[in-house]
């Protein structure tokens, strides 16, 4: 009973996210994977990660409309994804196919 209550509380404290696409495949892949892996963080880290995720998605969507910025954004997302597969608390999850 205690475990079930703890699980319900954890689910209630962790808002569900569904990040809108940015229009840049590399960035969308990074954001989807980060969203999927962020629940593995501690509760305190989850909320910070989700805010970071939403802020990043909003910035990426805004920048994706500028053709001059798209190549840099594609490279940034690819590099960030690769770095997150090797570093950090959720690297094992980020590295999974």
PDB file of N, CA, C and O in Angstrom, residues 37-96:
ATOM      1  N   UNK A  37      13.752  10.383 -20.793  1.00  0.00           N
ATOM      2  CA  UNK A  37      14.724   9.981 -19.780  1.00  0.00           C
ATOM      3  C   UNK A  37      14.664  10.821 -18.504  1.00  0.00           C
ATOM      4  O   UNK A  37      15.118  10.365 -17.452  1.00  0.00           O
ATOM      5  N   UNK A  38      14.119  12.007 -18.568  1.00  0.00           N
ATOM      6  CA  UNK A  38      14.151  12.899 -17.399  1.00  0.00           C
ATOM      7  C   UNK A  38      13.456  12.335 -16.155  1.00  0.00           C
ATOM      8  O   UNK A  38      13.889  12.639 -15.042  1.00  0.00           O
ATOM      9  N   UNK A  39      12.412  11.490 -16.263  1.00  0.00           N
ATOM     10  CA  UNK A  39      11.828  10.928 -15.046  1.00  0.00           C
ATOM     11  C   UNK A  39      12.791  10.051 -14.230  1.00  0.00           C
ATOM     12  O   UNK A  39      12.513   9.734 -13.074  1.00  0.00           O
ATOM     13  N   UNK A  40      13.920   9.666 -14.810  1.00  0.00           N
ATOM     14  CA  UNK A  40      14.900   8.870 -14.075  1.00  0.00           C
ATOM     15  C   UNK A  40      15.711   9.717 -13.092  1.00  0.00           C
ATOM     16  O   UNK A  40      16.432   9.173 -12.257  1.00  0.00           O
ATOM     17  N   UNK A  41      15.586  11.022 -13.198  1.00  0.00           N
ATOM     18  CA  UNK A  41      16.291  11.929 -12.285  1.00  0.00           C
ATOM     19  C   UNK A  41      15.576  11.970 -10.939  1.00  0.00           C
ATOM     20  O   UNK A  41      14.446  11.498 -10.808  1.00  0.00           O
ATOM     21  N   UNK A  42      16.233  12.555  -9.946  1.00  0.00           N
ATOM     22  CA  UNK A  42      15.580  12.734  -8.645  1.00  0.00           C
ATOM     23  C   UNK A  42      14.410  13.694  -8.817  1.00  0.00           C
ATOM     24  O   UNK A  42      14.397  14.500  -9.757  1.00  0.00           O
ATOM     25  N   UNK A  43      13.434  13.653  -7.922  1.00  0.00           N
ATOM     26  CA  UNK A  43      12.280  14.553  -8.057  1.00  0.00           C
ATOM     27  C   UNK A  43      12.675  16.031  -8.195  1.00  0.00           C
ATOM     28  O   UNK A  43      12.094  16.741  -9.014  1.00  0.00           O
ATOM     29  N   UNK A  44      13.661  16.454  -7.452  1.00  0.00           N
ATOM     30  CA  UNK A  44      14.096  17.849  -7.547  1.00  0.00           C
ATOM     31  C   UNK A  44      14.690  18.132  -8.932  1.00  0.00           C
ATOM     32  O   UNK A  44      14.434  19.169  -9.531  1.00  0.00           O
ATOM     33  N   UNK A  45      15.464  17.195  -9.440  1.00  0.00           N
ATOM     34  CA  UNK A  45      16.076  17.358 -10.757  1.00  0.00           C
ATOM     35  C   UNK A  45      15.040  17.291 -11.882  1.00  0.00           C
ATOM     36  O   UNK A  45      15.196  17.952 -12.896  1.00  0.00           O
ATOM     37  N   UNK A  46      13.994  16.486 -11.690  1.00  0.00           N
ATOM     38  CA  UNK A  46      12.974  16.317 -12.728  1.00  0.00           C
ATOM     39  C   UNK A  46      12.325  17.651 -13.058  1.00  0.00           C
ATOM     40  O   UNK A  46      12.178  18.011 -14.222  1.00  0.00           O
ATOM     41  N   UNK A  47      11.950  18.388 -12.039  1.00  0.00           N
ATOM     42  CA  UNK A  47      11.271  19.659 -12.285  1.00  0.00           C
ATOM     43  C   UNK A  47      12.196  20.642 -13.002  1.00  0.00           C
ATOM     44  O   UNK A  47      11.770  21.333 -13.925  1.00  0.00           O
ATOM     45  N   UNK A  48      13.441  20.680 -12.612  1.00  0.00           N
ATOM     46  CA  UNK A  48      14.408  21.556 -13.288  1.00  0.00           C
ATOM     47  C   UNK A  48      14.619  21.100 -14.729  1.00  0.00           C
ATOM     48  O   UNK A  48      14.677  21.921 -15.645  1.00  0.00           O
ATOM     49  N   UNK A  49      14.701  19.789 -14.934  1.00  0.00           N
ATOM     50  CA  UNK A  49      14.907  19.252 -16.282  1.00  0.00           C
ATOM     51  C   UNK A  49      13.709  19.553 -17.176  1.00  0.00           C
ATOM     52  O   UNK A  49      13.876  19.894 -18.352  1.00  0.00           O
ATOM     53  N   UNK A  50      12.511  19.437 -16.634  1.00  0.00           N
ATOM     54  CA  UNK A  50      11.328  19.701 -17.436  1.00  0.00           C
ATOM     55  C   UNK A  50      11.220  21.180 -17.811  1.00  0.00           C
ATOM     56  O   UNK A  50      10.833  21.516 -18.917  1.00  0.00           O
ATOM     57  N   UNK A  51      11.593  22.057 -16.897  1.00  0.00           N
ATOM     58  CA  UNK A  51      11.608  23.487 -17.230  1.00  0.00           C
ATOM     59  C   UNK A  51      12.647  23.748 -18.317  1.00  0.00           C
ATOM     60  O   UNK A  51      12.381  24.459 -19.280  1.00  0.00           O
ATOM     61  N   UNK A  52      13.812  23.143 -18.154  1.00  0.00           N
ATOM     62  CA  UNK A  52      14.867  23.298 -19.156  1.00  0.00           C
ATOM     63  C   UNK A  52      14.406  22.768 -20.514  1.00  0.00           C
ATOM     64  O   UNK A  52      14.648  23.386 -21.550  1.00  0.00           O
ATOM     65  N   UNK A  53      13.725  21.660 -20.507  1.00  0.00           N
ATOM     66  CA  UNK A  53      13.222  21.046 -21.731  1.00  0.00           C
ATOM     67  C   UNK A  53      12.241  21.968 -22.442  1.00  0.00           C
ATOM     68  O   UNK A  53      12.353  22.208 -23.650  1.00  0.00           O
ATOM     69  N   UNK A  54      11.289  22.514 -21.708  1.00  0.00           N
ATOM     70  CA  UNK A  54      10.299  23.402 -22.310  1.00  0.00           C
ATOM     71  C   UNK A  54      10.934  24.694 -22.820  1.00  0.00           C
ATOM     72  O   UNK A  54      10.614  25.173 -23.909  1.00  0.00           O
ATOM     73  N   UNK A  55      11.841  25.263 -22.032  1.00  0.00           N
ATOM     74  CA  UNK A  55      12.537  26.485 -22.452  1.00  0.00           C
ATOM     75  C   UNK A  55      13.369  26.236 -23.711  1.00  0.00           C
ATOM     76  O   UNK A  55      13.363  27.047 -24.637  1.00  0.00           O
ATOM     77  N   UNK A  56      14.075  25.114 -23.735  1.00  0.00           N
ATOM     78  CA  UNK A  56      14.906  24.784 -24.894  1.00  0.00           C
ATOM     79  C   UNK A  56      14.047  24.588 -26.137  1.00  0.00           C
ATOM     80  O   UNK A  56      14.377  25.086 -27.211  1.00  0.00           O
ATOM     81  N   UNK A  57      12.938  23.877 -25.981  1.00  0.00           N
ATOM     82  CA  UNK A  57      12.064  23.631 -27.127  1.00  0.00           C
ATOM     83  C   UNK A  57      11.519  24.939 -27.682  1.00  0.00           C
ATOM     84  O   UNK A  57      11.468  25.127 -28.906  1.00  0.00           O
ATOM     85  N   UNK A  58      11.125  25.842 -26.804  1.00  0.00           N
ATOM     86  CA  UNK A  58      10.591  27.130 -27.247  1.00  0.00           C
ATOM     87  C   UNK A  58      11.657  27.922 -28.003  1.00  0.00           C
ATOM     88  O   UNK A  58      11.395  28.472 -29.074  1.00  0.00           O
ATOM     89  N   UNK A  59      12.873  27.945 -27.483  1.00  0.00           N
ATOM     90  CA  UNK A  59      13.961  28.650 -28.151  1.00  0.00           C
ATOM     91  C   UNK A  59      14.325  28.024 -29.482  1.00  0.00           C
ATOM     92  O   UNK A  59      14.585  28.729 -30.468  1.00  0.00           O
ATOM     93  N   UNK A  60      14.338  26.695 -29.532  1.00  0.00           N
ATOM     94  CA  UNK A  60      14.663  26.000 -30.776  1.00  0.00           C
ATOM     95  C   UNK A  60      13.610  26.250 -31.841  1.00  0.00           C
ATOM     96  O   UNK A  60      13.934  26.459 -33.013  1.00  0.00           O
ATOM     97  N   UNK A  61      12.336  26.226 -31.435  1.00  0.00           N
ATOM     98  CA  UNK A  61      11.267  26.498 -32.403  1.00  0.00           C
ATOM     99  C   UNK A  61      11.402  27.900 -32.976  1.00  0.00           C
ATOM    100  O   UNK A  61      11.246  28.116 -34.178  1.00  0.00           O
ATOM    101  N   UNK A  62      11.698  28.870 -32.124  1.00  0.00           N
ATOM    102  CA  UNK A  62      11.860  30.255 -32.580  1.00  0.00           C
ATOM    103  C   UNK A  62      13.047  30.375 -33.532  1.00  0.00           C
ATOM    104  O   UNK A  62      12.961  31.021 -34.573  1.00  0.00           O
ATOM    105  N   UNK A  63      14.163  29.746 -33.196  1.00  0.00           N
ATOM    106  CA  UNK A  63      15.368  29.834 -34.028  1.00  0.00           C
ATOM    107  C   UNK A  63      15.230  29.041 -35.319  1.00  0.00           C
ATOM    108  O   UNK A  63      15.854  29.383 -36.327  1.00  0.00           O
ATOM    109  N   UNK A  64      14.408  28.010 -35.311  1.00  0.00           N
ATOM    110  CA  UNK A  64      14.289  27.151 -36.500  1.00  0.00           C
ATOM    111  C   UNK A  64      13.652  27.867 -37.674  1.00  0.00           C
ATOM    112  O   UNK A  64      13.794  27.426 -38.813  1.00  0.00           O
ATOM    113  N   UNK A  65      12.988  28.973 -37.427  1.00  0.00           N
ATOM    114  CA  UNK A  65      12.352  29.714 -38.528  1.00  0.00           C
ATOM    115  C   UNK A  65      13.346  30.595 -39.277  1.00  0.00           C
ATOM    116  O   UNK A  65      13.022  31.119 -40.332  1.00  0.00           O
ATOM    117  N   UNK A  66      14.554  30.724 -38.732  1.00  0.00           N
ATOM    118  CA  UNK A  66      15.586  31.543 -39.365  1.00  0.00           C
ATOM    119  C   UNK A  66      16.526  30.624 -40.154  1.00  0.00           C
ATOM    120  O   UNK A  66      17.308  29.884 -39.556  1.00  0.00           O
ATOM    121  N   UNK A  67      16.466  30.665 -41.484  1.00  0.00           N
ATOM    122  CA  UNK A  67      17.304  29.771 -42.299  1.00  0.00           C
ATOM    123  C   UNK A  67      18.797  29.911 -42.021  1.00  0.00           C
ATOM    124  O   UNK A  67      19.546  28.940 -42.153  1.00  0.00           O
ATOM    125  N   UNK A  68      19.226  31.088 -41.614  1.00  0.00           N
ATOM    126  CA  UNK A  68      20.651  31.294 -41.329  1.00  0.00           C
ATOM    127  C   UNK A  68      21.082  30.565 -40.057  1.00  0.00           C
ATOM    128  O   UNK A  68      22.246  30.194 -39.924  1.00  0.00           O
ATOM    129  N   UNK A  69      20.154  30.345 -39.140  1.00  0.00           N
ATOM    130  CA  UNK A  69      20.485  29.689 -37.874  1.00  0.00           C
ATOM    131  C   UNK A  69      20.308  28.171 -37.903  1.00  0.00           C
ATOM    132  O   UNK A  69      20.851  27.471 -37.054  1.00  0.00           O
ATOM    133  N   UNK A  70      19.538  27.668 -38.841  1.00  0.00           N
ATOM    134  CA  UNK A  70      19.226  26.230 -38.864  1.00  0.00           C
ATOM    135  C   UNK A  70      20.452  25.324 -38.864  1.00  0.00           C
ATOM    136  O   UNK A  70      20.510  24.371 -38.077  1.00  0.00           O
ATOM    137  N   UNK A  71      21.460  25.559 -39.697  1.00  0.00           N
ATOM    138  CA  UNK A  71      22.624  24.661 -39.672  1.00  0.00           C
ATOM    139  C   UNK A  71      23.323  24.639 -38.306  1.00  0.00           C
ATOM    140  O   UNK A  71      23.731  23.568 -37.843  1.00  0.00           O
ATOM    141  N   UNK A  72      23.436  25.792 -37.674  1.00  0.00           N
ATOM    142  CA  UNK A  72      24.057  25.839 -36.342  1.00  0.00           C
ATOM    143  C   UNK A  72      23.202  25.102 -35.316  1.00  0.00           C
ATOM    144  O   UNK A  72      23.721  24.407 -34.450  1.00  0.00           O
ATOM    145  N   UNK A  73      21.894  25.254 -35.425  1.00  0.00           N
ATOM    146  CA  UNK A  73      20.986  24.584 -34.494  1.00  0.00           C
ATOM    147  C   UNK A  73      21.019  23.071 -34.694  1.00  0.00           C
ATOM    148  O   UNK A  73      21.032  22.309 -33.725  1.00  0.00           O
ATOM    149  N   UNK A  74      21.059  22.630 -35.943  1.00  0.00           N
ATOM    150  CA  UNK A  74      21.171  21.193 -36.225  1.00  0.00           C
ATOM    151  C   UNK A  74      22.446  20.626 -35.609  1.00  0.00           C
ATOM    152  O   UNK A  74      22.421  19.570 -34.971  1.00  0.00           O
ATOM    153  N   UNK A  75      23.547  21.333 -35.800  1.00  0.00           N
ATOM    154  CA  UNK A  75      24.837  20.891 -35.250  1.00  0.00           C
ATOM    155  C   UNK A  75      24.803  20.905 -33.715  1.00  0.00           C
ATOM    156  O   UNK A  75      25.269  19.978 -33.066  1.00  0.00           O
ATOM    157  N   UNK A  76      24.234  21.953 -33.141  1.00  0.00           N
ATOM    158  CA  UNK A  76      24.143  22.060 -31.678  1.00  0.00           C
ATOM    159  C   UNK A  76      23.357  20.881 -31.099  1.00  0.00           C
ATOM    160  O   UNK A  76      23.778  20.262 -30.122  1.00  0.00           O
ATOM    161  N   UNK A  77      22.212  20.573 -31.708  1.00  0.00           N
ATOM    162  CA  UNK A  77      21.388  19.475 -31.194  1.00  0.00           C
ATOM    163  C   UNK A  77      22.091  18.128 -31.329  1.00  0.00           C
ATOM    164  O   UNK A  77      22.051  17.304 -30.408  1.00  0.00           O
ATOM    165  N   UNK A  78      22.746  17.912 -32.461  1.00  0.00           N
ATOM    166  CA  UNK A  78      23.492  16.663 -32.661  1.00  0.00           C
ATOM    167  C   UNK A  78      24.615  16.546 -31.637  1.00  0.00           C
ATOM    168  O   UNK A  78      24.772  15.493 -30.993  1.00  0.00           O
ATOM    169  N   UNK A  79      25.385  17.605 -31.457  1.00  0.00           N
ATOM    170  CA  UNK A  79      26.500  17.591 -30.502  1.00  0.00           C
ATOM    171  C   UNK A  79      26.012  17.421 -29.066  1.00  0.00           C
ATOM    172  O   UNK A  79      26.606  16.666 -28.287  1.00  0.00           O
ATOM    173  N   UNK A  80      24.923  18.101 -28.721  1.00  0.00           N
ATOM    174  CA  UNK A  80      24.376  18.007 -27.363  1.00  0.00           C
ATOM    175  C   UNK A  80      23.873  16.598 -27.088  1.00  0.00           C
ATOM    176  O   UNK A  80      24.117  16.039 -26.013  1.00  0.00           O
ATOM    177  N   UNK A  81      23.190  16.008 -28.058  1.00  0.00           N
ATOM    178  CA  UNK A  81      22.681  14.643 -27.909  1.00  0.00           C
ATOM    179  C   UNK A  81      23.848  13.677 -27.678  1.00  0.00           C
ATOM    180  O   UNK A  81      23.820  12.845 -26.759  1.00  0.00           O
ATOM    181  N   UNK A  82      24.881  13.796 -28.482  1.00  0.00           N
ATOM    182  CA  UNK A  82      26.047  12.908 -28.335  1.00  0.00           C
ATOM    183  C   UNK A  82      26.718  13.107 -26.968  1.00  0.00           C
ATOM    184  O   UNK A  82      27.128  12.133 -26.330  1.00  0.00           O
ATOM    185  N   UNK A  83      26.818  14.345 -26.520  1.00  0.00           N
ATOM    186  CA  UNK A  83      27.427  14.621 -25.209  1.00  0.00           C
ATOM    187  C   UNK A  83      26.571  14.035 -24.087  1.00  0.00           C
ATOM    188  O   UNK A  83      27.089  13.437 -23.144  1.00  0.00           O
ATOM    189  N   UNK A  84      25.252  14.160 -24.201  1.00  0.00           N
ATOM    190  CA  UNK A  84      24.359  13.646 -23.157  1.00  0.00           C
ATOM    191  C   UNK A  84      24.365  12.125 -23.100  1.00  0.00           C
ATOM    192  O   UNK A  84      24.015  11.546 -22.081  1.00  0.00           O
ATOM    193  N   UNK A  85      24.761  11.467 -24.189  1.00  0.00           N
ATOM    194  CA  UNK A  85      24.880  10.009 -24.190  1.00  0.00           C
ATOM    195  C   UNK A  85      26.115   9.554 -23.417  1.00  0.00           C
ATOM    196  O   UNK A  85      26.219   8.397 -23.037  1.00  0.00           O
ATOM    197  N   UNK A  86      27.045  10.473 -23.178  1.00  0.00           N
ATOM    198  CA  UNK A  86      28.309  10.124 -22.526  1.00  0.00           C
ATOM    199  C   UNK A  86      28.469  10.732 -21.142  1.00  0.00           C
ATOM    200  O   UNK A  86      29.324  10.300 -20.379  1.00  0.00           O
ATOM    201  N   UNK A  87      27.683  11.759 -20.830  1.00  0.00           N
ATOM    202  CA  UNK A  87      27.839  12.487 -19.569  1.00  0.00           C
ATOM    203  C   UNK A  87      26.491  12.665 -18.887  1.00  0.00           C
ATOM    204  O   UNK A  87      25.462  12.721 -19.545  1.00  0.00           O
ATOM    205  N   UNK A  88      26.527  12.794 -17.575  1.00  0.00           N
ATOM    206  CA  UNK A  88      25.332  13.151 -16.827  1.00  0.00           C
ATOM    207  C   UNK A  88      24.639  11.971 -16.181  1.00  0.00           C
ATOM    208  O   UNK A  88      24.973  10.813 -16.393  1.00  0.00           O
ATOM    209  N   UNK A  89      23.615  12.309 -15.394  1.00  0.00           N
ATOM    210  CA  UNK A  89      22.894  11.327 -14.596  1.00  0.00           C
ATOM    211  C   UNK A  89      22.028  10.379 -15.434  1.00  0.00           C
ATOM    212  O   UNK A  89      21.679   9.304 -14.972  1.00  0.00           O
ATOM    213  N   UNK A  90      21.661  10.780 -16.638  1.00  0.00           N
ATOM    214  CA  UNK A  90      20.775   9.938 -17.453  1.00  0.00           C
ATOM    215  C   UNK A  90      21.463   9.476 -18.750  1.00  0.00           C
ATOM    216  O   UNK A  90      20.805   9.126 -19.722  1.00  0.00           O
ATOM    217  N   UNK A  91      22.788   9.441 -18.719  1.00  0.00           N
ATOM    218  CA  UNK A  91      23.533   9.081 -19.937  1.00  0.00           C
ATOM    219  C   UNK A  91      23.170   7.690 -20.445  1.00  0.00           C
ATOM    220  O   UNK A  91      23.089   7.485 -21.653  1.00  0.00           O
ATOM    221  N   UNK A  92      22.958   6.744 -19.540  1.00  0.00           N
ATOM    222  CA  UNK A  92      22.626   5.381 -19.993  1.00  0.00           C
ATOM    223  C   UNK A  92      21.294   5.363 -20.745  1.00  0.00           C
ATOM    224  O   UNK A  92      21.164   4.710 -21.774  1.00  0.00           O
ATOM    225  N   UNK A  93      20.325   6.095 -20.244  1.00  0.00           N
ATOM    226  CA  UNK A  93      19.020   6.182 -20.902  1.00  0.00           C
ATOM    227  C   UNK A  93      19.149   6.928 -22.223  1.00  0.00           C
ATOM    228  O   UNK A  93      18.586   6.508 -23.234  1.00  0.00           O
ATOM    229  N   UNK A  94      19.882   8.014 -22.226  1.00  0.00           N
ATOM    230  CA  UNK A  94      20.045   8.809 -23.455  1.00  0.00           C
ATOM    231  C   UNK A  94      20.743   7.998 -24.552  1.00  0.00           C
ATOM    232  O   UNK A  94      20.469   8.192 -25.722  1.00  0.00           O
ATOM    233  N   UNK A  95      21.606   7.076 -24.166  1.00  0.00           N
ATOM    234  CA  UNK A  95      22.378   6.290 -25.140  1.00  0.00           C
ATOM    235  C   UNK A  95      21.579   5.117 -25.711  1.00  0.00           C
ATOM    236  O   UNK A  95      21.965   4.550 -26.729  1.00  0.00           O
ATOM    237  N   UNK A  96      20.464   4.771 -25.081  1.00  0.00           N
ATOM    238  CA  UNK A  96      19.674   3.647 -25.599  1.00  0.00           C
ATOM    239  C   UNK A  96      19.011   4.025 -26.911  1.00  0.00           C
ATOM    240  O   UNK A  96      18.560   5.157 -27.067  1.00  0.00           O
TER     241      UNK A  96
END
